[in-house]
XYZ file of C-alpha atoms in Angstrom:
137
model
C 79.210 118.459 26.666
C 78.687 116.430 29.656
C 76.575 118.380 32.179
C 75.724 115.384 34.329
C 76.705 116.084 37.996
C 79.597 113.870 39.392
C 78.506 112.045 42.424
C 80.530 112.784 45.408
C 81.855 110.149 47.377
C 80.456 109.543 51.001
C 83.199 110.819 53.395
C 84.052 108.348 55.944
C 86.289 108.348 59.107
C 87.662 105.303 59.779
C 87.561 104.431 63.726
C 90.039 101.510 63.677
C 93.161 103.443 63.728
C 91.919 105.646 66.643
C 90.820 102.685 68.444
C 94.460 101.137 68.082
C 95.800 104.301 69.439
C 93.518 104.488 72.541
C 94.271 100.482 73.579
C 97.863 101.179 73.273
C 97.783 104.345 75.466
C 95.892 102.203 78.078
C 98.437 99.474 77.710
C 101.039 102.190 78.447
C 99.497 103.590 81.520
C 98.614 100.184 82.774
C 102.340 99.095 82.680
C 103.965 102.047 83.764
C 101.495 102.984 86.914
C 102.949 102.132 90.435
C 100.628 101.037 93.363
C 101.109 102.087 96.838
C 101.186 99.468 99.063
C 98.414 100.078 101.583
C 98.227 96.792 102.989
C 101.543 96.270 104.799
C 101.478 96.214 108.712
C 103.826 98.380 110.747
C 103.504 97.216 114.532
C 105.118 99.212 117.444
C 104.967 97.271 120.869
C 104.613 99.131 123.735
C 107.242 99.082 126.421
C 106.133 98.838 130.023
C 106.719 100.835 132.610
C 104.422 100.184 135.831
C 105.047 99.388 139.358
C 105.632 95.753 139.821
C 102.981 94.060 142.587
C 104.194 92.034 145.248
C 101.921 89.361 146.029
C 102.521 86.579 148.257
C 100.273 83.900 146.456
C 101.291 85.021 142.790
C 101.376 81.643 140.745
C 104.092 82.083 138.264
C 104.612 80.374 134.673
C 107.896 80.921 132.855
C 108.610 80.186 129.407
C 112.256 79.594 128.142
C 113.758 80.355 124.874
C 113.374 76.659 123.971
C 109.792 76.201 125.069
C 109.834 74.528 128.227
C 107.791 75.363 130.866
C 108.426 76.306 134.839
C 105.422 76.399 137.374
C 106.716 78.275 140.342
C 110.355 77.493 139.403
C 109.487 73.834 138.951
C 110.195 72.233 135.352
C 107.243 70.748 133.791
C 108.118 67.318 132.303
C 106.800 67.856 128.662
C 105.121 70.643 126.719
C 101.562 69.172 126.543
C 99.038 71.199 127.381
C 97.672 68.558 129.735
C 100.692 68.332 131.493
C 101.121 72.250 131.996
C 97.609 72.185 133.024
C 97.926 69.385 135.920
C 101.278 71.484 137.215
C 99.323 74.512 137.435
C 96.555 72.835 139.401
C 99.033 71.227 141.687
C 100.823 74.464 142.213
C 97.742 76.112 142.787
C 96.471 73.348 145.349
C 93.534 74.518 147.462
C 93.942 78.327 147.023
C 90.816 79.333 144.510
C 92.312 80.926 141.440
C 95.395 82.694 142.466
C 96.842 85.719 140.080
C 98.669 83.979 137.410
C 102.022 85.578 136.302
C 103.468 84.296 132.834
C 106.870 85.277 132.352
C 108.172 84.355 128.855
C 111.490 84.995 127.103
C 111.428 87.654 124.025
C 113.347 84.979 121.662
C 110.695 82.043 122.683
C 107.989 81.160 120.121
C 104.490 82.803 120.336
C 102.798 79.435 120.105
C 104.178 78.595 123.630
C 102.733 81.463 125.334
C 99.390 80.696 123.637
C 99.345 77.376 125.342
C 99.993 78.735 128.565
C 96.882 81.124 128.078
C 95.067 78.482 126.772
C 96.036 76.209 129.996
C 94.869 78.860 132.072
C 91.515 79.764 130.493
C 90.575 75.997 130.484
C 91.652 76.108 134.543
C 89.015 79.290 134.849
C 92.026 81.470 135.956
C 90.641 85.290 135.490
C 93.820 86.991 136.879
C 96.228 86.824 134.261
C 99.587 89.334 133.985
C 102.698 88.922 131.793
C 105.916 89.917 133.355
C 107.564 92.607 131.620
C 110.914 94.628 131.526
C 111.065 98.131 132.333
C 111.287 100.604 129.625
C 114.701 101.860 131.199
C 116.311 98.716 131.363
């Protein structure tokens, strides 16, 4: 008779299959998750519905759809900043910084409006306004 005690094998749980399953679940959730795009910018431009001011000494800079400048209805020779500054100062004459009205076509590129603002700022104009259409039109 054999009375020796039999040794019990140590029971071990293998973690490898569990780790594999967890990684597969992680990959599944990463692939199927959708993200909201919060970084899209939506801009609604305001409409103007104020009264038009009628000042006699207003200096007007007009920008047509192709980017040509007109100072008091006279076309500026080219689109350069220095030429525009010279035309604005000639139109202002002896007047000390009259109000400046910038009228730009809706399809004119933004850079032409910025160039007109830059010219006005470099010349020291502080009373600058933009021409708009009434909201009812």
